[in-house]
Tab-separated table of C-alpha atoms in Angstrom:
chain	number	residue	atom	x	y	z
P	681	UNK	CA	-30.182	64.553	-58.040
P	682	UNK	CA	-27.779	61.953	-57.344
P	683	UNK	CA	-23.708	62.942	-59.154
P	684	UNK	CA	-20.986	60.864	-59.751
P	685	UNK	CA	-17.373	61.603	-61.296
P	686	UNK	CA	-16.125	58.606	-64.123
P	687	UNK	CA	-12.757	58.492	-64.700
P	688	UNK	CA	-11.887	57.631	-68.258
P	689	UNK	CA	-15.536	58.487	-69.330
P	690	UNK	CA	-14.991	59.039	-72.724
P	691	UNK	CA	-14.727	55.256	-74.232
P	692	UNK	CA	-15.107	51.658	-73.313
P	693	UNK	CA	-16.001	50.173	-70.249
P	694	UNK	CA	-15.730	53.865	-68.758
P	695	UNK	CA	-18.220	55.500	-71.242
P	696	UNK	CA	-20.696	51.974	-70.939
P	697	UNK	CA	-20.554	52.700	-67.105
P	698	UNK	CA	-21.660	56.892	-67.577
P	699	UNK	CA	-24.031	56.395	-70.016
P	700	UNK	CA	-26.268	54.259	-67.693
P	701	UNK	CA	-25.736	56.921	-65.193
P	702	UNK	CA	-27.468	59.545	-67.709
P	703	UNK	CA	-30.257	57.148	-68.098
P	704	UNK	CA	-29.987	57.124	-64.221
P	705	UNK	CA	-30.716	60.290	-64.077
P	706	UNK	CA	-26.899	61.168	-62.136
P	707	UNK	CA	-25.579	64.149	-62.643
P	708	UNK	CA	-22.336	63.831	-64.053
P	709	UNK	CA	-18.290	64.709	-64.276
P	710	UNK	CA	-16.251	62.610	-66.401
P	711	UNK	CA	-12.337	62.973	-67.291
P	712	UNK	CA	-10.311	61.604	-70.585
P	713	UNK	CA	-7.223	63.405	-71.766
P	714	UNK	CA	-9.054	64.416	-75.224
P	715	UNK	CA	-11.573	67.327	-74.702
P	716	UNK	CA	-12.724	67.092	-77.892
P	717	UNK	CA	-14.226	63.903	-77.561
P	718	UNK	CA	-15.582	64.808	-74.034
P	719	UNK	CA	-16.790	67.300	-76.025
P	720	UNK	CA	-18.943	64.447	-78.139
P	721	UNK	CA	-19.627	62.097	-75.065
P	722	UNK	CA	-21.485	64.777	-73.121
P	723	UNK	CA	-23.912	65.602	-75.445
P	724	UNK	CA	-24.624	62.092	-76.474
P	725	UNK	CA	-24.882	61.533	-71.907
P	726	UNK	CA	-26.947	64.600	-72.077
P	727	UNK	CA	-29.054	63.777	-74.346
P	728	UNK	CA	-29.301	59.752	-72.476
P	729	UNK	CA	-30.864	61.844	-69.479
P	730	UNK	CA	-27.874	63.509	-67.308
P	731	UNK	CA	-29.142	66.868	-66.637
P	732	UNK	CA	-25.927	68.093	-65.952
P	733	UNK	CA	-22.374	66.873	-67.430
P	734	UNK	CA	-19.067	68.526	-66.354
P	735	UNK	CA	-16.343	67.590	-68.305
P	736	UNK	CA	-12.412	67.788	-67.655
P	737	UNK	CA	-9.757	67.286	-70.218
P	738	UNK	CA	-6.746	65.928	-68.177
P	739	UNK	CA	-3.885	63.138	-68.079
P	740	UNK	CA	-4.054	61.749	-64.912
P	741	UNK	CA	-0.162	61.162	-64.767
P	742	UNK	CA	-0.276	64.971	-64.330
P	743	UNK	CA	0.364	64.911	-60.827
P	744	UNK	CA	-1.908	68.255	-60.497
P	745	UNK	CA	-4.647	66.379	-62.798
P	746	UNK	CA	-6.167	65.109	-59.462
P	747	UNK	CA	-6.921	67.745	-57.714
P	748	UNK	CA	-8.479	69.585	-60.835
P	749	UNK	CA	-11.099	66.864	-61.076
P	750	UNK	CA	-12.196	66.769	-58.123
P	751	UNK	CA	-12.203	69.996	-57.895
P	752	UNK	CA	-14.114	70.184	-60.837
P	753	UNK	CA	-16.835	68.188	-59.598
P	754	UNK	CA	-17.246	70.476	-56.207
P	755	UNK	CA	-18.062	73.209	-57.693
P	756	UNK	CA	-21.194	72.219	-59.787
P	757	UNK	CA	-21.965	69.309	-57.063
P	758	UNK	CA	-22.422	69.410	-53.485
P	759	UNK	CA	-22.399	65.367	-52.455
P	760	UNK	CA	-20.543	62.805	-54.965
P	761	UNK	CA	-22.976	59.522	-54.555
P	762	UNK	CA	-21.329	57.549	-56.609
P	763	UNK	CA	-17.032	57.905	-57.985
P	764	UNK	CA	-15.760	55.241	-60.604
P	765	UNK	CA	-11.774	54.572	-60.555
P	766	UNK	CA	-11.976	53.423	-64.769
P	767	UNK	CA	-9.154	55.003	-66.111
P	768	UNK	CA	-6.197	53.530	-66.638
P	769	UNK	CA	-3.090	52.040	-68.625
P	770	UNK	CA	-1.341	48.782	-69.447
P	771	UNK	CA	1.353	47.763	-71.577
P	772	UNK	CA	2.471	43.877	-71.560
P	773	UNK	CA	6.244	43.240	-71.489
P	774	UNK	CA	8.896	40.951	-69.355
P	775	UNK	CA	9.908	41.407	-65.997
P	776	UNK	CA	13.418	41.551	-67.386
P	777	UNK	CA	13.657	44.317	-69.420
P	778	UNK	CA	10.127	46.352	-68.914
P	779	UNK	CA	11.197	50.084	-69.015
P	780	UNK	CA	11.656	52.018	-66.246
P	781	UNK	CA	9.603	54.726	-67.764
P	782	UNK	CA	6.771	52.858	-68.562
P	783	UNK	CA	7.167	51.170	-65.519
P	784	UNK	CA	6.429	54.702	-63.680
P	785	UNK	CA	4.575	55.972	-65.422
P	786	UNK	CA	1.963	52.528	-65.273
P	787	UNK	CA	2.228	52.870	-60.922
P	788	UNK	CA	1.011	56.865	-62.017
P	789	UNK	CA	-2.321	56.570	-63.443
P	790	UNK	CA	-3.128	53.119	-62.118
P	791	UNK	CA	-2.476	53.696	-58.758
P	792	UNK	CA	-1.246	56.984	-57.266
P	793	UNK	CA	-4.181	59.280	-59.515
P	794	UNK	CA	-6.730	56.974	-58.628
P	795	UNK	CA	-5.559	57.185	-54.248
P	796	UNK	CA	-5.094	60.874	-54.527
P	797	UNK	CA	-8.769	61.339	-56.692
P	798	UNK	CA	-10.397	59.159	-53.907
P	799	UNK	CA	-8.864	60.817	-51.110
P	800	UNK	CA	-9.875	64.506	-52.165
P	801	UNK	CA	-13.200	62.662	-53.387
P	802	UNK	CA	-13.880	61.487	-49.572
P	803	UNK	CA	-15.484	64.838	-47.811
P	804	UNK	CA	-17.812	64.909	-50.577
P	805	UNK	CA	-18.805	61.175	-50.900
P	806	UNK	CA	-19.635	61.699	-47.171
P	807	UNK	CA	-21.955	64.535	-47.664
P	808	UNK	CA	-23.506	62.187	-50.184
P	809	UNK	CA	-23.923	59.824	-47.083
P	810	UNK	CA	-25.173	62.306	-45.297
P	811	UNK	CA	-27.968	63.160	-47.548
P	812	UNK	CA	-29.016	59.451	-48.264
P	813	UNK	CA	-27.464	57.588	-45.382
P	814	UNK	CA	-29.329	54.093	-46.391
P	815	UNK	CA	-27.678	54.176	-50.428
P	816	UNK	CA	-24.574	55.658	-48.972
P	817	UNK	CA	-22.182	56.492	-51.653
P	818	UNK	CA	-20.439	53.930	-53.751
P	819	UNK	CA	-16.586	53.350	-54.731
P	820	UNK	CA	-16.529	51.297	-58.136
P	821	UNK	CA	-12.583	50.578	-59.478
P	822	UNK	CA	-11.958	48.946	-62.471
P	823	UNK	CA	-9.614	46.237	-61.542
P	824	UNK	CA	-8.332	43.417	-63.969
P	825	UNK	CA	-8.264	39.806	-63.665
P	826	UNK	CA	-4.446	40.056	-64.163
P	827	UNK	CA	-4.921	41.137	-60.763
P	828	UNK	CA	-5.895	37.888	-59.188
P	829	UNK	CA	-4.343	35.526	-61.264
P	830	UNK	CA	-0.639	36.508	-62.559
P	831	UNK	CA	-0.674	35.989	-66.469
P	832	UNK	CA	3.116	36.039	-68.234
P	833	UNK	CA	3.960	39.492	-69.811
P	834	UNK	CA	1.953	41.607	-67.185
P	835	UNK	CA	3.769	41.980	-64.043
P	836	UNK	CA	3.331	45.210	-64.202
P	837	UNK	CA	-0.249	46.344	-64.931
P	838	UNK	CA	-1.044	42.963	-62.778
P	839	UNK	CA	0.597	44.291	-59.864
P	840	UNK	CA	-1.247	47.891	-60.258
P	841	UNK	CA	-4.671	45.977	-60.343
P	842	UNK	CA	-3.476	43.866	-57.215
P	843	UNK	CA	-2.332	47.543	-56.205
P	844	UNK	CA	-5.922	48.859	-56.697
P	845	UNK	CA	-7.919	45.452	-54.906
P	846	UNK	CA	-6.352	45.780	-51.697
P	847	UNK	CA	-6.802	50.021	-51.875
P	848	UNK	CA	-10.618	49.322	-52.500
P	849	UNK	CA	-10.282	46.547	-49.320
P	850	UNK	CA	-8.795	48.987	-47.824
P	851	UNK	CA	-11.329	51.901	-48.196
P	852	UNK	CA	-14.308	48.981	-47.010
P	853	UNK	CA	-12.158	48.733	-43.404
P	854	UNK	CA	-12.033	52.336	-43.074
P	855	UNK	CA	-14.983	53.504	-44.149
P	856	UNK	CA	-18.037	51.220	-44.787
P	857	UNK	CA	-19.250	51.411	-41.084
P	858	UNK	CA	-19.385	54.852	-42.264
P	859	UNK	CA	-21.836	54.627	-45.568
P	860	UNK	CA	-18.924	55.060	-47.865
P	861	UNK	CA	-18.317	51.562	-49.456
P	862	UNK	CA	-15.914	50.486	-52.610
P	863	UNK	CA	-16.113	47.041	-54.936
P	864	UNK	CA	-13.411	46.133	-57.918
P	865	UNK	CA	-14.451	44.619	-60.430
P	866	UNK	CA	-11.603	42.489	-61.943
P	867	UNK	CA	-12.690	41.434	-65.067
P	868	UNK	CA	-10.877	38.649	-67.968
P	869	UNK	CA	-10.431	40.127	-71.190
P	870	UNK	CA	-12.972	42.801	-72.767
P	871	UNK	CA	-14.104	43.858	-76.009
P	872	UNK	CA	-13.061	47.231	-75.868
P	873	UNK	CA	-9.734	49.185	-77.633
P	874	UNK	CA	-7.540	48.837	-74.561
P	875	UNK	CA	-8.231	44.666	-75.560
P	876	UNK	CA	-7.018	45.245	-79.473
P	877	UNK	CA	-3.535	44.171	-78.939
P	878	UNK	CA	-4.558	40.508	-78.180
P	879	UNK	CA	-7.889	40.409	-80.378
P	880	UNK	CA	-5.668	38.268	-82.578
P	881	UNK	CA	-4.808	35.852	-79.883
P	882	UNK	CA	-8.172	36.132	-78.333
P	883	UNK	CA	-10.963	37.214	-80.747
P	884	UNK	CA	-13.516	39.669	-79.719
P	885	UNK	CA	-16.023	37.971	-80.238
P	886	UNK	CA	-15.509	36.066	-77.078
P	887	UNK	CA	-14.025	38.273	-74.908
P	888	UNK	CA	-16.448	39.307	-72.193
P	889	UNK	CA	-18.886	42.594	-73.426
P	890	UNK	CA	-18.624	45.849	-71.773
P	891	UNK	CA	-22.336	45.985	-70.929
P	892	UNK	CA	-21.508	42.678	-68.490
P	893	UNK	CA	-19.659	45.449	-66.884
P	894	UNK	CA	-22.307	47.842	-66.893
P	895	UNK	CA	-24.815	45.548	-65.362
P	896	UNK	CA	-22.691	44.647	-62.714
P	897	UNK	CA	-21.966	48.269	-61.496
P	898	UNK	CA	-25.313	49.233	-62.273
P	899	UNK	CA	-26.180	46.200	-59.488
P	900	UNK	CA	-23.930	47.685	-56.621
P	901	UNK	CA	-24.778	50.889	-57.259
P	902	UNK	CA	-28.443	49.858	-56.055
P	903	UNK	CA	-27.238	48.349	-53.059
P	904	UNK	CA	-27.804	49.739	-49.186
P	905	UNK	CA	-25.322	51.305	-47.156
P	906	UNK	CA	-25.314	47.784	-45.082
P	907	UNK	CA	-23.917	45.312	-47.594
P	908	UNK	CA	-20.558	45.898	-49.287
P	909	UNK	CA	-18.906	43.534	-52.069
P	910	UNK	CA	-15.468	44.357	-51.942
P	911	UNK	CA	-14.379	42.171	-55.087
P	912	UNK	CA	-16.502	41.120	-58.464
P	913	UNK	CA	-14.302	38.754	-60.513
P	914	UNK	CA	-15.564	37.791	-64.129
P	915	UNK	CA	-13.685	35.140	-65.857
P	916	UNK	CA	-14.178	34.496	-70.180
P	917	UNK	CA	-17.017	31.981	-70.676
P	918	UNK	CA	-14.744	28.624	-71.413
P	919	UNK	CA	-11.226	30.360	-70.283
P	920	UNK	CA	-10.778	29.421	-66.694
P	921	UNK	CA	-9.265	31.624	-64.265
P	922	UNK	CA	-6.778	34.096	-65.116
P	923	UNK	CA	-7.677	34.705	-68.421
């Protein structure tokens, strides 16, 4: 049985990818802050086909969370075929008056926690490569178009997503020769509740669909260990770059 760990797996893109993994027969570890939401999602994922679902209620702003999450996966599964780094936070604000407390939390959740989850997961990813050298192990990171092209008001969020792009590029430099490959997916505005704040200006019907990102993620998971797709940039139709 293949297994995957999905952070931020209770809604939006994370839930979409987790559901597809369940349909493909993966055992899953999913994380989010709300235990009740995770319980409901776990039932849905089992119905979709996941043979086992481990839930970990944790706030990634907590510096012990990454250790707890990966340990919970390792307790149930001997390896990790896929790691989906999806959880993140983001709020808009100008550089001139962005609150430093919010800055610190954004960096903790969007940079430090994914790094620590990835670091802790590498031994499990290597075990998956040993079991399936041709398929290898995959790391999918949800970045953002704001990490590729600057957008006014998104300096902090964009900087953390640029860091995610760099992290995955470095992972490929260090580990792709060993069978662990990483892909960052950097979309423009996706129709999820995280984009609700801007839907007055950018209507939901013009946003990228969650399933578009799920399809891209699924395609990457099917690649052999010899193919590396470092990043996929997805823009909204008609919007041009950076939107």
